Coordinates of C-alpha atoms and ligand atoms in Angstrom, one line a residue:
X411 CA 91.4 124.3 108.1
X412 CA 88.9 122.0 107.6
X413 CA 89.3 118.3 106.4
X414 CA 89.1 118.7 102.9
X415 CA 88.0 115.1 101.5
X416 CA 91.1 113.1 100.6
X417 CA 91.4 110.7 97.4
X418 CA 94.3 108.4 99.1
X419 CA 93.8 105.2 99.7
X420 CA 93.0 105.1 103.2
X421 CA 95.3 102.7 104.4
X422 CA 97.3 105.1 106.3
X423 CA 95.9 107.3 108.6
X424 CA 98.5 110.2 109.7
X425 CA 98.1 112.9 111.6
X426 CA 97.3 116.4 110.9
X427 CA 100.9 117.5 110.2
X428 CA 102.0 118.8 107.0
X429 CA 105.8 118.8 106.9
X430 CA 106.8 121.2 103.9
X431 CA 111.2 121.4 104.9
X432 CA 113.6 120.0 106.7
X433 CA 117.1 120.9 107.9
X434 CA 119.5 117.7 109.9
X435 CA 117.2 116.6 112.3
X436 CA 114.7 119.3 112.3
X437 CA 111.6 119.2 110.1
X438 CA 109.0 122.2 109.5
X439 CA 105.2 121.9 109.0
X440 CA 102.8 124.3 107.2
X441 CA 102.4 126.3 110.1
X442 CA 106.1 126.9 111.0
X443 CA 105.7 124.7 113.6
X444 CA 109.3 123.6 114.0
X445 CA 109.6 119.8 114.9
X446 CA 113.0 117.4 116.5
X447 CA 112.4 114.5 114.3
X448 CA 114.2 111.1 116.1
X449 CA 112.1 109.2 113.7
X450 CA 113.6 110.0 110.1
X451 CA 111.6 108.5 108.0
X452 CA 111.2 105.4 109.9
X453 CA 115.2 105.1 109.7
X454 CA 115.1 106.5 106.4
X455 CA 117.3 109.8 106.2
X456 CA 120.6 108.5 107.8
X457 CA 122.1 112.0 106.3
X458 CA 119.4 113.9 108.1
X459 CA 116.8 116.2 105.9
X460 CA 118.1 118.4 103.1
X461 CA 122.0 117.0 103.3
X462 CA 124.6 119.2 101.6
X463 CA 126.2 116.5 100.2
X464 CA 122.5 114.8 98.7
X465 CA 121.5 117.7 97.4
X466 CA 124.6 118.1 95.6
X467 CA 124.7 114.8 94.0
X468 CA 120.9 114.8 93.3
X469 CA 120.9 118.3 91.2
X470 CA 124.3 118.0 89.7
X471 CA 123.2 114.6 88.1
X472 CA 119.1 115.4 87.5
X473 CA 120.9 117.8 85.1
X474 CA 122.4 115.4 83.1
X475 CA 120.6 112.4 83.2
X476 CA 117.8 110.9 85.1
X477 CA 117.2 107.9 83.6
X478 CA 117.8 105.1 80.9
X479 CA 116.7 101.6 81.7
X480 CA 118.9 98.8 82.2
X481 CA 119.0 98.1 78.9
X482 CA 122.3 100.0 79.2
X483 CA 125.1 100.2 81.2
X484 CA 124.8 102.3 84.9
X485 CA 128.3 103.9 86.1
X486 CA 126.9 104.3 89.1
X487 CA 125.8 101.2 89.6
X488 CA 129.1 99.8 89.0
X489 CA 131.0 102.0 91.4
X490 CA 128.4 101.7 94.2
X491 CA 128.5 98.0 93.6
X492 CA 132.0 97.9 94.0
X493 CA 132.1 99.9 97.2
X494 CA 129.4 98.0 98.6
X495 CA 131.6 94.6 98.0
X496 CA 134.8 95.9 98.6
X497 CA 133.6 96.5 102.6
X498 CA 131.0 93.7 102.8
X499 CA 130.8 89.7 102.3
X500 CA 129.1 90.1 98.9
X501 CA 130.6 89.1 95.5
X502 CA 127.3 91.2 93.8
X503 CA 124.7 93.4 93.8
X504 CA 121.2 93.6 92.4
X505 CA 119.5 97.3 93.1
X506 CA 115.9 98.1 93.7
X507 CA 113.6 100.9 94.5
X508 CA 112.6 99.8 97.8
X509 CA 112.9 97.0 100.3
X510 CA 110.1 94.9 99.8
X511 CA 111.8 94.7 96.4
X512 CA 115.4 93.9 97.8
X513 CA 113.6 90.9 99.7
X514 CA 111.6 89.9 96.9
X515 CA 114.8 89.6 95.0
X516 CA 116.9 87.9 98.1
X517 CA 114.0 84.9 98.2
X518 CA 114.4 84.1 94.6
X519 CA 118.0 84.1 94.9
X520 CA 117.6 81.8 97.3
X521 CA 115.1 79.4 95.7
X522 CA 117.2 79.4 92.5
X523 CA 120.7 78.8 94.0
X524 CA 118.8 75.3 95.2
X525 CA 117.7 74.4 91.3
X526 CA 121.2 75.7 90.2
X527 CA 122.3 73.2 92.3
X528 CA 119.9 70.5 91.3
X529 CA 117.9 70.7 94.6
X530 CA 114.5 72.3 93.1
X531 CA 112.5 71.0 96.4
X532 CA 114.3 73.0 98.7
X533 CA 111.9 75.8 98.7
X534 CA 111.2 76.8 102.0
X535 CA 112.6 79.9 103.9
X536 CA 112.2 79.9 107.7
X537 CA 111.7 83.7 109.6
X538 CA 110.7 84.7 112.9
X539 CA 107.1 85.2 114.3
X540 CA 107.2 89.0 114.6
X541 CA 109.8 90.3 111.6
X542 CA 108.7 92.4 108.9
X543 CA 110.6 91.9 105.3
X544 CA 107.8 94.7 103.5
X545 CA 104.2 94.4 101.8
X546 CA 105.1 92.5 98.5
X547 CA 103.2 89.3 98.5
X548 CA 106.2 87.1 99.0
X549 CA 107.6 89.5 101.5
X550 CA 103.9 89.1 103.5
X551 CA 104.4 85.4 103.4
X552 CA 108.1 85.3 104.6
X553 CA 107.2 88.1 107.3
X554 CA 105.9 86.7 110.8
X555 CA 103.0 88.9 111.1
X556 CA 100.1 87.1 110.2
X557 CA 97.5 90.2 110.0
X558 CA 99.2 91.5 107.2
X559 CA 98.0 88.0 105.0
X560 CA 94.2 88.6 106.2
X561 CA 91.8 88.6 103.2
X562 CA 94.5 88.0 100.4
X563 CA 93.6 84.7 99.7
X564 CA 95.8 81.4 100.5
X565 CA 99.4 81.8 101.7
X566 CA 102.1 81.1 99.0
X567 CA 103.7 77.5 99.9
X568 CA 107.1 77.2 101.1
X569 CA 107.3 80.1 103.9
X570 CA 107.2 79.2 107.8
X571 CA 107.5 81.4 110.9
X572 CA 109.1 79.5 114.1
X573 CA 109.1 82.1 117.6
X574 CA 111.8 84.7 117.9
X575 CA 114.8 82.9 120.3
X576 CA 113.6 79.5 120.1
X577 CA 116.7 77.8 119.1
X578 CA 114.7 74.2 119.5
X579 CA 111.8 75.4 116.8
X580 CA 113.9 76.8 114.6
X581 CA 115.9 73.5 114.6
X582 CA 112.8 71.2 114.3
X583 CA 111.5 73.6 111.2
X584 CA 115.1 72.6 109.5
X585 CA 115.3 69.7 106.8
X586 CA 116.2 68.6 103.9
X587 CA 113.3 71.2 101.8
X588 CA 115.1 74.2 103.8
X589 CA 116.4 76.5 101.2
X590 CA 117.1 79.9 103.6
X591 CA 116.4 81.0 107.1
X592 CA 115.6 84.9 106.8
X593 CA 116.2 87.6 109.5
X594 CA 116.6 90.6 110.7
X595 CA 119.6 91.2 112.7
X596 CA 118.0 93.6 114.6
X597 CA 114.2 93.4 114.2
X598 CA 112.6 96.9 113.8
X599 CA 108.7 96.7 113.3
X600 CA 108.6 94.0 115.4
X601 CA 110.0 95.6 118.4
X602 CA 113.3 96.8 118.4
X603 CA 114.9 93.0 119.5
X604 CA 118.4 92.6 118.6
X605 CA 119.6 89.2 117.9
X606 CA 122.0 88.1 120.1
X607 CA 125.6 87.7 118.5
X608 CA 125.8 83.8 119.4
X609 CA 122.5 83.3 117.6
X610 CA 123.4 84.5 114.5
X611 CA 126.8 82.6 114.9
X612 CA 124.9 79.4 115.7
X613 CA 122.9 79.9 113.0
X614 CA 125.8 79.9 110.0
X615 CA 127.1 77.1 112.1
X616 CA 124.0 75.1 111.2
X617 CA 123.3 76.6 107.4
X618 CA 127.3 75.3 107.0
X619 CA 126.4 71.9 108.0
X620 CA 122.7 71.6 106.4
X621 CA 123.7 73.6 103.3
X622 CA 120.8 76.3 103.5
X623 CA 121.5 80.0 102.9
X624 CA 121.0 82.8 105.0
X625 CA 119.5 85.6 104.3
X626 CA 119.4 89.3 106.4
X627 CA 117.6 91.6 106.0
X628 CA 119.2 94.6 107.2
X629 CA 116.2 97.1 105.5
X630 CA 116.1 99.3 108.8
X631 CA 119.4 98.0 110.9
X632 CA 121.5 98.8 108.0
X633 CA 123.7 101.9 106.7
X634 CA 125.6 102.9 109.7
X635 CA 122.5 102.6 112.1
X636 CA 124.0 100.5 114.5
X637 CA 127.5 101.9 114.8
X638 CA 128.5 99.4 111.9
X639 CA 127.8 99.8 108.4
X640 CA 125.6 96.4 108.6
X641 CA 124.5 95.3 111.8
X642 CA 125.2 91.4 111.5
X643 CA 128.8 92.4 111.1
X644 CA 128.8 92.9 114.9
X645 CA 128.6 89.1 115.1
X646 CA 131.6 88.7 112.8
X647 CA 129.5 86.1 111.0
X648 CA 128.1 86.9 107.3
X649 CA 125.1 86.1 105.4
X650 CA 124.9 84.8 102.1
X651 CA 122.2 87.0 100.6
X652 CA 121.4 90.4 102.6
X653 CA 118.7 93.0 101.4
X654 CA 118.9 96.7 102.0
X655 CA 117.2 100.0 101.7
X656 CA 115.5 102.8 103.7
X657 CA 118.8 104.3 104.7
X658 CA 120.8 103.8 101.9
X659 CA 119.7 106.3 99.9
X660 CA 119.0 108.9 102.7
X661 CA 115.1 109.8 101.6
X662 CA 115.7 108.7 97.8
X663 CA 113.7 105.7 97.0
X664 CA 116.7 102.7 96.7
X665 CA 117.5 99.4 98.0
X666 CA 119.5 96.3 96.9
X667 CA 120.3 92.6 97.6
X668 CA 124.3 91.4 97.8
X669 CA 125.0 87.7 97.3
X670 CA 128.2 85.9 96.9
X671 CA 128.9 84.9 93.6
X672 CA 128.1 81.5 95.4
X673 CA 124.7 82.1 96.6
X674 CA 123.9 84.0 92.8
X675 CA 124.9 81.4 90.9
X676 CA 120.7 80.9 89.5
X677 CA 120.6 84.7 88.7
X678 CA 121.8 84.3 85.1
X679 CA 121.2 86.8 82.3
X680 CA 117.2 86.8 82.3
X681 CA 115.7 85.4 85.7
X682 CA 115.2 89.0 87.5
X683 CA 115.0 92.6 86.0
X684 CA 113.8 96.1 86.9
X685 CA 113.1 98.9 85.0
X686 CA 113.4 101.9 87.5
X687 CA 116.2 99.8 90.1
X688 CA 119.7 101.8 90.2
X689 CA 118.6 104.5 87.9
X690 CA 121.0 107.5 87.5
X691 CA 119.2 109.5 90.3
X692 CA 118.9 107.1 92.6
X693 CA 122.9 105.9 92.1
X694 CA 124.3 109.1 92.5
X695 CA 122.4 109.6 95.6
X696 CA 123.3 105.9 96.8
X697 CA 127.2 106.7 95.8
X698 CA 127.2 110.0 98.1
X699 CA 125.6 108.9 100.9
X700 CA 127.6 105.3 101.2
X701 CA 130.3 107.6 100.9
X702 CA 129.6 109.6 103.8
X703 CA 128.7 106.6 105.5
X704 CA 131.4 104.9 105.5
X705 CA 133.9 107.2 106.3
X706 CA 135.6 105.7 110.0
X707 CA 134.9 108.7 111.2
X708 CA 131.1 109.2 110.8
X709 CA 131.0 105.5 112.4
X710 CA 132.9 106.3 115.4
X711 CA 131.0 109.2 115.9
X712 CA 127.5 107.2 115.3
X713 CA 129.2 104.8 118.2
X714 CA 129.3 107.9 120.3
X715 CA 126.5 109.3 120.4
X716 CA 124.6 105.8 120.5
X717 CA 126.3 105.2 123.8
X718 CA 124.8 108.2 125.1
X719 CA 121.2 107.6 123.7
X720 CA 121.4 104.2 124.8
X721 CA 122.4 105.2 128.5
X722 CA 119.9 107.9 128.7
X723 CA 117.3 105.7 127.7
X724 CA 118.7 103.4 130.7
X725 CA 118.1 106.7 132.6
X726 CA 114.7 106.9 131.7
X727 CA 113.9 103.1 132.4
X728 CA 115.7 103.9 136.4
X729 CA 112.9 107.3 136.6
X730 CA 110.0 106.1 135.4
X731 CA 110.0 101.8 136.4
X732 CA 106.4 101.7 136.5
X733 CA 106.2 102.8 132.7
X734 CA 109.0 101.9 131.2
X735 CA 109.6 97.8 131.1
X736 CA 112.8 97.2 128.9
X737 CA 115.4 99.3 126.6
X738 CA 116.0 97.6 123.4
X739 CA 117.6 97.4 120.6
X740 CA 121.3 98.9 119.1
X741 CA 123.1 102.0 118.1
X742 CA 120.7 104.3 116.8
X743 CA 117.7 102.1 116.2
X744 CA 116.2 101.8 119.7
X745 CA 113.0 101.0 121.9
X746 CA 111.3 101.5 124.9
X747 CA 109.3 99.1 125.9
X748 CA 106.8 100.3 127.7
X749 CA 103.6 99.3 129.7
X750 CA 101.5 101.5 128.3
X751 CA 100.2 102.5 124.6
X752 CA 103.0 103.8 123.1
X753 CA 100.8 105.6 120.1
X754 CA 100.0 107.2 123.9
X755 CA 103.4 108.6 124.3
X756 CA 104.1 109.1 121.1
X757 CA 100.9 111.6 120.2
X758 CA 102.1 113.4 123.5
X759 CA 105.6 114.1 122.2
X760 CA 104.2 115.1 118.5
X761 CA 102.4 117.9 121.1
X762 CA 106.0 119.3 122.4
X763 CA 107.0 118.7 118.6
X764 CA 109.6 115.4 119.2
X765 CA 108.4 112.6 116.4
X766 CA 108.9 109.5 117.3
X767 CA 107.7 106.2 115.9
X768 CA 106.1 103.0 117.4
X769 CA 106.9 99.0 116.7
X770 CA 105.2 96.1 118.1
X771 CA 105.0 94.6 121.5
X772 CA 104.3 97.8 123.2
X773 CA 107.6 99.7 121.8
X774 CA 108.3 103.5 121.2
X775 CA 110.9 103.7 118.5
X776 CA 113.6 106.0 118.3
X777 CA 115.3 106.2 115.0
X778 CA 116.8 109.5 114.7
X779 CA 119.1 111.3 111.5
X780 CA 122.9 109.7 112.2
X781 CA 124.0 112.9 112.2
X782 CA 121.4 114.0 115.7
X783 CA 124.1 115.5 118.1
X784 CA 124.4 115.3 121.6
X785 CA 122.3 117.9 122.0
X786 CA 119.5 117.2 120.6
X787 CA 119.4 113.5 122.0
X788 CA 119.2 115.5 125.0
X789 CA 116.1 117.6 124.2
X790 CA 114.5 114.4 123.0
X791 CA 115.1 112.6 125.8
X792 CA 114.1 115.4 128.1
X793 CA 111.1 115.5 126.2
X794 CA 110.5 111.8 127.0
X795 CA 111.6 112.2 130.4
X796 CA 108.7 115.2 130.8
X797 CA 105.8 113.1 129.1
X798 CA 106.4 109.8 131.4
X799 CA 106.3 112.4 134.3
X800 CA 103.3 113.9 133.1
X801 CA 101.6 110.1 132.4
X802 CA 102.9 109.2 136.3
X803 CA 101.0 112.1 137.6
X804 CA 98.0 112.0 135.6
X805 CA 98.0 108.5 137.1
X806 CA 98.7 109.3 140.6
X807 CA 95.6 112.1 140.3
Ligands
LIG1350 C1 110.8 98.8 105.9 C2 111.2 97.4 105.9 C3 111.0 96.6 104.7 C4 110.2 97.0 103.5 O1 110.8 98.1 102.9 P1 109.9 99.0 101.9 O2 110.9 100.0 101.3 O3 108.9 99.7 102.8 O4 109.3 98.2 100.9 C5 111.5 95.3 104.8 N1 112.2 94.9 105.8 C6 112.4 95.6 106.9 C7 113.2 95.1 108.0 C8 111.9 96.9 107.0 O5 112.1 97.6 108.1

């Protein structure tokens, strides 16, 4: 086929494949080329591709009602609300179409829990060199990857970026115009870098005694992906504003931010709105796949066979030592650091029909469907295994 001319916007640039279905962790393109997908997405369909259960909800309610406004009252946006703060540290919930919206809506929150309070000059929210919070142009501002602000004219006041881990510049960036430190718990475009548990534990410590909020954004390291339902809940420390999405709503355009009632207290009747956020679709598919989610079991079984990724990747890091530099990450949103071009690596699977994604700092991403069984970590991993050996050769030659 030739390249017929596209009218997209060409800020994307993918590759030839044309994926037209998908079944668990298996996707099809035109061709009937039949592809292992351990990207989903990018962390996107937690239920795999064509759920059951998705399906179901999404038919069921697109015959009765797709959509309304908020102008009126959501069932489903109560119930999922209520499940959501019933297993989480939040009092309420705000929903969205998508994360950059969820953070958008988290850094207001933030800024107007300060005025509530009568502290309008505490404006300034602190990330990390290297996060990603999405494309809005607050979320460009608050993310710490400076490319992203080239050529859109002056940065928006009030957003600083100290280095990932350096406990000393994130303390000297702290004072009394502070209003919210903002992270990832584990940071996903970035490279794959989980936070250590003690440094998000330090870190309410010191919001506690300077009275700043804390906002996570658990966009990617959220729904189930790490073995918990949220990843910061490892740390057994909560936020006070978190933002979600991508895997929420298992493929269907949704996110949210949860506050306590605390941290909302600015976000009267008024101050924020949406007109498409929690819409009767996008609820019923959020209500059966948090569902699903959180049943112990899926969880445990997540735990399981995150273990066996995780070692396997260890595996792979003991074959191949003058490739492979570092394993990162948690559960089943992990890296491989590498010392080569991972878009390298990553075009070679795409040839023996694995997909994988790549983050920053020289990382090949693996984040698969929840549901991928042992099985088919295996094949992806012996895929892996195969393409480092054919790199070490070619190499060798
Ligand atoms: C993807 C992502 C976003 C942005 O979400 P969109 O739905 O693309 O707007 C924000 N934060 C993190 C951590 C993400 O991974």
């Amino acid at each position: 086929m030739s390249v017929a001319e596209s009218h997209i916007l060409p800020v994307y640039g993918p590759p030839e494949q044309n994926f037209v279905r998908g079944e668990g962790c298996w996707i099809w393109d035109d061709k009937g080329d039949k592809y292992l997908d351990c990207i989903a997405g990018i962390a996107v369909n937690a239920l795999g591709h064509a759920s059951p259960i998705l399906v179901k909800a999404l038919t069921e309610q697109a015959g009765k009602l797709w959509h309304t406004s908020n102008m009126f009252k959501i069932a489903g946006q109560e119930e999922l609300a209520a499940k959501y703060t019933r297993d989480s540290f939040a009092d309420v919930v705000f929903f969205t179409n998508s994360g950059t919206e969820a953070i958008e809506g988290a850094l207001k929150t933030a800024r107007k829990y300060h005025t509530a309070n009568g502290n309008p000059e505490r404006i300034d929210i602190i990330g990390f060199q290297g996060s990603f919070h999405g494309r809005s142009y607050a979320a460009i501002n608050a993310s710490g990857n400076p490319s992203y602000l080239d050529g859109f004219g002056p940065r928006l006041p009030g957003f600083i970026q100290v280095p990932f881990g350096d406990h000393d510049a994130l303390k000297a960036a702290i004072g009394p115009t502070t209003a919210a430190v903002i992270l990832e718990p584990v940071q996903g475009e970035g490279g794959v870098r989980a936070v250590p548990e003690q440094c998000l534990q330090g870190l309410r410590k010191l919001a506690d005694e300077q009275g700043f909020l804390i906002i996570f954004d658990e966009v990617q390291s959220g729904a189930g992906r790490t073995g918990k339902m949220w990843a910061h809940q490892w740390s057994g420390i909560a936020p006070d504003i978190m933002a979600v999405a991508k895997g929420v709503g298992g493929g269907f355009p949704m996110g949210a931010f949860l506050a306590t009632k605390e941290a909302a207290k600015g976000m009267v009747k008024g101050v924020h709105g949406t007109t498409f956020g929690g819409n009767p679709l996008a609820m019923a598919v959020g209500n059966a796949c948090y569902d699903e989610l959180s049943k112990p079991e899926f969880l445990e079984r997540v735990n399981k066979v995150a273990n066996q990724l995780g070692q396997a990747l260890e595996g792979l890091k003991d074959r191949h030592p003058n490739l492979v530099v570092d394993v990162r990450g948690k559960g089943l949103l992990r890296g491989l650091k590498l010392k080569l071009d991972p878009k390298l690596i990553q075009e070679k699977l795409r040839d023996r029909k694995v997909l994988v994604g790549v983050a920053g700092d020289n990382v090949l991403r693996l984040a698969p469907p929840l549901v991928i069984s042992e099985s088919e970590i295996s094949q992806a991993i012996d895929a892996i295994d195969a393409v480092l050996a054919a790199q070490m050769a070619e190499a060798g030659a």
